[in-house]
mmCIF file with all atom_site columns, C-alpha atoms in Angstrom:
data_model
loop_
_atom_site.group_PDB
_atom_site.id
_atom_site.type_symbol
_atom_site.label_atom_id
_atom_site.label_alt_id
_atom_site.label_comp_id
_atom_site.label_asym_id
_atom_site.label_entity_id
_atom_site.label_seq_id
_atom_site.pdbx_PDB_ins_code
_atom_site.Cartn_x
_atom_site.Cartn_y
_atom_site.Cartn_z
_atom_site.occupancy
_atom_site.B_iso_or_equiv
_atom_site.pdbx_formal_charge
_atom_site.auth_seq_id
_atom_site.auth_comp_id
_atom_site.auth_asym_id
_atom_site.auth_atom_id
_atom_site.pdbx_PDB_model_num
ATOM 1   C CA . MET A 1 1   ? -7.469  66.490 -42.045 1.00 49.00 ? 104 MET A CA 1
ATOM 2   C CA . LEU A 1 2   ? -4.159  64.967 -42.726 1.00 47.00 ? 105 LEU A CA 1
ATOM 3   C CA . ILE A 1 3   ? -4.205  64.218 -38.931 1.00 54.00 ? 106 ILE A CA 1
ATOM 4   C CA . ALA A 1 4   ? -7.395  62.295 -39.180 1.00 52.00 ? 107 ALA A CA 1
ATOM 5   C CA . ARG A 1 5   ? -5.909  60.298 -42.103 1.00 52.00 ? 108 ARG A CA 1
ATOM 6   C CA . PHE A 1 6   ? -2.814  59.223 -40.247 1.00 51.00 ? 109 PHE A CA 1
ATOM 7   C CA . LYS A 1 7   ? -5.304  58.100 -37.309 1.00 53.00 ? 110 LYS A CA 1
ATOM 8   C CA . LYS A 1 8   ? -7.396  56.113 -39.451 1.00 54.00 ? 111 LYS A CA 1
ATOM 9   C CA . ALA A 1 9   ? -4.030  54.700 -41.207 1.00 51.00 ? 112 ALA A CA 1
ATOM 10  C CA . LEU A 1 10  ? -2.512  53.861 -37.695 1.00 49.00 ? 113 LEU A CA 1
ATOM 11  C CA . ILE A 1 11  ? -5.732  52.276 -36.358 1.00 51.00 ? 114 ILE A CA 1
ATOM 12  C CA . SER A 1 12  ? -6.100  50.139 -39.384 1.00 52.00 ? 115 SER A CA 1
ATOM 13  C CA . CYS A 1 13  ? -2.292  49.210 -39.083 1.00 51.00 ? 116 CYS A CA 1
ATOM 14  C CA . SER A 1 14  ? -2.445  48.264 -35.653 1.00 54.00 ? 117 SER A CA 1
ATOM 15  C CA . LEU A 1 15  ? -5.976  46.341 -36.088 1.00 48.00 ? 118 LEU A CA 1
ATOM 16  C CA . GLY A 1 16  ? -4.305  44.610 -39.102 1.00 52.00 ? 119 GLY A CA 1
ATOM 17  C CA . ALA A 1 17  ? -1.068  43.600 -37.003 1.00 52.00 ? 120 ALA A CA 1
ATOM 18  C CA . PHE A 1 18  ? -3.330  42.153 -34.432 1.00 52.00 ? 121 PHE A CA 1
ATOM 19  C CA . VAL A 1 19  ? -5.498  40.378 -36.910 1.00 49.00 ? 122 VAL A CA 1
ATOM 20  C CA . VAL A 1 20  ? -2.417  39.104 -38.727 1.00 51.00 ? 123 VAL A CA 1
ATOM 21  C CA . SER A 1 21  ? -1.143  37.895 -35.316 1.00 55.00 ? 124 SER A CA 1
ATOM 22  C CA . SER A 1 22  ? -4.480  36.387 -34.490 1.00 54.00 ? 125 SER A CA 1
ATOM 23  C CA . LEU A 1 23  ? -4.618  34.418 -38.050 1.00 51.00 ? 126 LEU A CA 1
ATOM 24  C CA . TRP A 1 24  ? -1.164  33.275 -37.763 1.00 52.00 ? 127 TRP A CA 1
ATOM 25  C CA . LEU A 1 25  ? -1.983  31.619 -34.412 1.00 53.00 ? 128 LEU A CA 1
ATOM 26  C CA . ASN A 1 26  ? -5.074  29.896 -35.486 1.00 53.00 ? 129 ASN A CA 1
ATOM 27  C CA . VAL A 1 27  ? -3.624  28.682 -38.700 1.00 48.00 ? 130 VAL A CA 1
ATOM 28  C CA . ALA A 1 28  ? -0.235  28.045 -37.956 1.00 49.00 ? 131 ALA A CA 1
ATOM 29  C CA . ASN A 1 29  ? -0.149  24.682 -40.125 1.00 50.00 ? 132 ASN A CA 1
ATOM 30  C CA . ALA A 1 30  ? -1.839  26.274 -42.925 1.00 48.00 ? 133 ALA A CA 1
ATOM 31  C CA . SER A 1 31  ? -0.642  25.801 -46.503 1.00 54.00 ? 134 SER A CA 1
ATOM 32  C CA . ASN A 1 32  ? -1.913  27.374 -49.545 1.00 69.00 ? 135 ASN A CA 1
ATOM 33  C CA . GLN A 1 33  ? -4.511  29.187 -47.847 1.00 87.00 ? 136 GLN A CA 1
ATOM 34  C CA . GLU A 1 34  ? -5.737  32.848 -47.768 1.00 88.00 ? 137 GLU A CA 1
ATOM 35  C CA . VAL A 1 35  ? -8.125  34.965 -45.863 1.00 87.00 ? 138 VAL A CA 1
ATOM 36  C CA . LYS A 1 36  ? -9.492  38.243 -46.783 1.00 88.00 ? 139 LYS A CA 1
ATOM 37  C CA . VAL A 1 37  ? -9.566  40.933 -44.432 1.00 86.00 ? 140 VAL A CA 1
ATOM 38  C CA . LYS A 1 38  ? -11.570 44.491 -44.861 1.00 87.00 ? 141 LYS A CA 1
ATOM 39  C CA . ASP A 1 39  ? -10.048 47.585 -43.350 1.00 80.00 ? 142 ASP A CA 1
ATOM 40  C CA . TYR A 1 40  ? -9.856  51.149 -44.008 1.00 81.00 ? 143 TYR A CA 1
ATOM 41  C CA . PHE A 1 41  ? -7.599  50.884 -47.225 1.00 81.00 ? 144 PHE A CA 1
ATOM 42  C CA . GLY A 1 42  ? -10.193 47.956 -48.560 1.00 88.00 ? 145 GLY A CA 1
ATOM 43  C CA . GLU A 1 43  ? -10.128 44.605 -48.962 1.00 90.00 ? 146 GLU A CA 1
ATOM 44  C CA . GLN A 1 44  ? -6.930  43.012 -48.290 1.00 85.00 ? 147 GLN A CA 1
ATOM 45  C CA . THR A 1 45  ? -6.067  39.109 -49.101 1.00 87.00 ? 148 THR A CA 1
ATOM 46  C CA . ILE A 1 46  ? -3.390  37.853 -46.645 1.00 84.00 ? 149 ILE A CA 1
ATOM 47  C CA . LYS A 1 47  ? -1.813  34.399 -47.724 1.00 84.00 ? 150 LYS A CA 1
ATOM 48  C CA . LEU A 1 48  ? -1.279  31.871 -45.166 1.00 84.00 ? 151 LEU A CA 1
ATOM 49  C CA . PRO A 1 49  ? 0.852   31.095 -43.132 1.00 84.00 ? 152 PRO A CA 1
ATOM 50  C CA . VAL A 1 50  ? 2.333   34.482 -42.655 1.00 82.00 ? 153 VAL A CA 1
ATOM 51  C CA . SER A 1 51  ? 5.881   34.758 -42.970 1.00 86.00 ? 154 SER A CA 1
ATOM 52  C CA . LYS A 1 52  ? 6.962   38.347 -42.104 1.00 87.00 ? 155 LYS A CA 1
ATOM 53  C CA . ILE A 1 53  ? 5.157   40.402 -39.561 1.00 85.00 ? 156 ILE A CA 1
ATOM 54  C CA . ILE A 1 54  ? 5.614   44.272 -38.319 1.00 82.00 ? 157 ILE A CA 1
ATOM 55  C CA . TYR A 1 55  ? 4.192   45.151 -35.033 1.00 81.00 ? 158 TYR A CA 1
ATOM 56  C CA . LEU A 1 56  ? 3.648   48.863 -34.543 1.00 78.00 ? 159 LEU A CA 1
ATOM 57  C CA . GLY A 1 57  ? 2.085   50.830 -31.783 1.00 72.00 ? 160 GLY A CA 1
ATOM 58  C CA . SER A 1 58  ? 1.103   49.133 -28.710 1.00 72.00 ? 161 SER A CA 1
ATOM 59  C CA . PHE A 1 59  ? 1.537   45.423 -29.880 1.00 76.00 ? 162 PHE A CA 1
ATOM 60  C CA . ALA A 1 60  ? 5.345   45.159 -29.628 1.00 76.00 ? 163 ALA A CA 1
ATOM 61  C CA . GLU A 1 61  ? 4.676   42.622 -26.853 1.00 80.00 ? 164 GLU A CA 1
ATOM 62  C CA . VAL A 1 62  ? 2.704   40.246 -28.976 1.00 85.00 ? 165 VAL A CA 1
ATOM 63  C CA . PRO A 1 63  ? 5.604   38.370 -30.054 1.00 87.00 ? 166 PRO A CA 1
ATOM 64  C CA . ALA A 1 64  ? 6.774   37.564 -26.684 1.00 86.00 ? 167 ALA A CA 1
ATOM 65  C CA . MET A 1 65  ? 3.361   36.469 -25.604 1.00 87.00 ? 168 MET A CA 1
ATOM 66  C CA . PHE A 1 66  ? 2.947   33.871 -28.582 1.00 86.00 ? 169 PHE A CA 1
ATOM 67  C CA . ASN A 1 67  ? 6.632   33.205 -29.538 1.00 87.00 ? 170 ASN A CA 1
ATOM 68  C CA . THR A 1 68  ? 6.690   34.644 -33.000 1.00 88.00 ? 171 THR A CA 1
ATOM 69  C CA . TRP A 1 69  ? 9.828   36.266 -33.193 1.00 90.00 ? 172 TRP A CA 1
ATOM 70  C CA . ASP A 1 70  ? 11.161  34.333 -36.098 1.00 91.00 ? 173 ASP A CA 1
ATOM 71  C CA . ARG A 1 71  ? 8.491   35.863 -38.259 1.00 91.00 ? 174 ARG A CA 1
ATOM 72  C CA . VAL A 1 72  ? 9.198   39.491 -36.882 1.00 90.00 ? 175 VAL A CA 1
ATOM 73  C CA . VAL A 1 73  ? 11.003  41.892 -39.536 1.00 89.00 ? 176 VAL A CA 1
ATOM 74  C CA . GLY A 1 74  ? 9.875   45.162 -37.798 1.00 87.00 ? 177 GLY A CA 1
ATOM 75  C CA . ILE A 1 75  ? 8.795   46.843 -34.584 1.00 85.00 ? 178 ILE A CA 1
ATOM 76  C CA . SER A 1 76  ? 8.207   50.405 -33.147 1.00 82.00 ? 179 SER A CA 1
ATOM 77  C CA . ASP A 1 77  ? 11.741  51.751 -31.793 1.00 80.00 ? 180 ASP A CA 1
ATOM 78  C CA . TYR A 1 78  ? 10.129  52.012 -28.068 1.00 79.00 ? 181 TYR A CA 1
ATOM 79  C CA . ALA A 1 79  ? 9.579   48.153 -28.328 1.00 83.00 ? 182 ALA A CA 1
ATOM 80  C CA . PHE A 1 80  ? 13.475  47.443 -27.812 1.00 84.00 ? 183 PHE A CA 1
ATOM 81  C CA . LYS A 1 81  ? 13.143  49.391 -24.538 1.00 84.00 ? 184 LYS A CA 1
ATOM 82  C CA . SER A 1 82  ? 10.256  46.729 -23.306 1.00 85.00 ? 185 SER A CA 1
ATOM 83  C CA . ASP A 1 83  ? 11.280  44.645 -20.701 1.00 89.00 ? 186 ASP A CA 1
ATOM 84  C CA . ILE A 1 84  ? 9.279   41.838 -21.993 1.00 88.00 ? 187 ILE A CA 1
ATOM 85  C CA . VAL A 1 85  ? 10.829  42.167 -25.131 1.00 88.00 ? 188 VAL A CA 1
ATOM 86  C CA . LYS A 1 86  ? 14.444  42.477 -23.944 1.00 89.00 ? 189 LYS A CA 1
ATOM 87  C CA . ALA A 1 87  ? 13.733  39.239 -21.936 1.00 91.00 ? 190 ALA A CA 1
ATOM 88  C CA . THR A 1 88  ? 12.280  37.242 -24.828 1.00 91.00 ? 191 THR A CA 1
ATOM 89  C CA . LEU A 1 89  ? 13.834  38.858 -28.153 1.00 89.00 ? 192 LEU A CA 1
ATOM 90  C CA . LYS A 1 90  ? 17.224  36.619 -28.572 1.00 89.00 ? 193 LYS A CA 1
ATOM 91  C CA . ASP A 1 91  ? 18.636  38.562 -31.808 1.00 89.00 ? 194 ASP A CA 1
ATOM 92  C CA . PRO A 1 92  ? 17.539  42.249 -31.856 1.00 88.00 ? 195 PRO A CA 1
ATOM 93  C CA . GLU A 1 93  ? 19.924  43.325 -34.620 1.00 90.00 ? 196 GLU A CA 1
ATOM 94  C CA . ARG A 1 94  ? 17.746  41.349 -37.201 1.00 90.00 ? 197 ARG A CA 1
ATOM 95  C CA . ILE A 1 95  ? 14.482  43.162 -36.563 1.00 88.00 ? 198 ILE A CA 1
ATOM 96  C CA . LYS A 1 96  ? 14.473  46.955 -38.114 1.00 85.00 ? 199 LYS A CA 1
ATOM 97  C CA . PRO A 1 97  ? 13.292  49.688 -35.892 1.00 82.00 ? 200 PRO A CA 1
ATOM 98  C CA . MET A 1 98  ? 10.259  51.377 -37.484 1.00 78.00 ? 201 MET A CA 1
ATOM 99  C CA . SER A 1 99  ? 9.516   54.529 -36.125 1.00 72.00 ? 202 SER A CA 1
ATOM 100 C CA . SER A 1 100 ? 11.003  57.090 -33.664 1.00 62.00 ? 203 SER A CA 1
ATOM 101 C CA . ASP A 1 101 ? 8.642   57.359 -30.808 1.00 58.00 ? 204 ASP A CA 1
ATOM 102 C CA . HIS A 1 102 ? 5.838   58.046 -32.750 1.00 60.00 ? 205 HIS A CA 1
ATOM 103 C CA . VAL A 1 103 ? 3.974   56.182 -35.545 1.00 57.00 ? 206 VAL A CA 1
ATOM 104 C CA . ALA A 1 104 ? 3.626   59.233 -37.701 1.00 62.00 ? 207 ALA A CA 1
ATOM 105 C CA . ALA A 1 105 ? 6.976   59.476 -38.057 1.00 65.00 ? 208 ALA A CA 1
ATOM 106 C CA . LEU A 1 106 ? 6.873   56.088 -39.930 1.00 70.00 ? 209 LEU A CA 1
ATOM 107 C CA . ASN A 1 107 ? 9.472   55.120 -42.368 1.00 71.00 ? 210 ASN A CA 1
ATOM 108 C CA . VAL A 1 108 ? 7.090   54.208 -45.276 1.00 74.00 ? 211 VAL A CA 1
ATOM 109 C CA . GLU A 1 109 ? 9.889   52.930 -47.603 1.00 76.00 ? 212 GLU A CA 1
ATOM 110 C CA . LEU A 1 110 ? 11.497  50.771 -44.967 1.00 78.00 ? 213 LEU A CA 1
ATOM 111 C CA . LEU A 1 111 ? 8.016   49.363 -44.572 1.00 71.00 ? 214 LEU A CA 1
ATOM 112 C CA . LYS A 1 112 ? 7.531   48.497 -48.068 1.00 77.00 ? 215 LYS A CA 1
ATOM 113 C CA . LYS A 1 113 ? 11.072  47.246 -48.575 1.00 79.00 ? 216 LYS A CA 1
ATOM 114 C CA . LEU A 1 114 ? 10.374  44.659 -45.637 1.00 79.00 ? 217 LEU A CA 1
ATOM 115 C CA . SER A 1 115 ? 7.208   43.731 -47.367 1.00 73.00 ? 218 SER A CA 1
ATOM 116 C CA . PRO A 1 116 ? 5.233   42.275 -44.395 1.00 69.00 ? 219 PRO A CA 1
#
């Protein structure tokens, strides 16, 4: 039961990161706008433009593809080993590692502190 909850939370979090990335790209010049997204945890309101992003799971290459490193405040540990991340991330010490090889080990306190 607990594993199922973590799995749903991970899927929701990953989907949320993807949705936020997509929203940021589509409304990069937006001001004082917001969008409502319904996920596993209910309806969330995201204020645009997005100023802080945390990428978890397999979305670590997204900031490299869309050149959004300036807004990224956290990524999965394994992302720092990715060649595309190494090639495009100019200041890795600024970005906090979010988990140690498994999202179940996610540091929830750090996630809350970074307030993406």
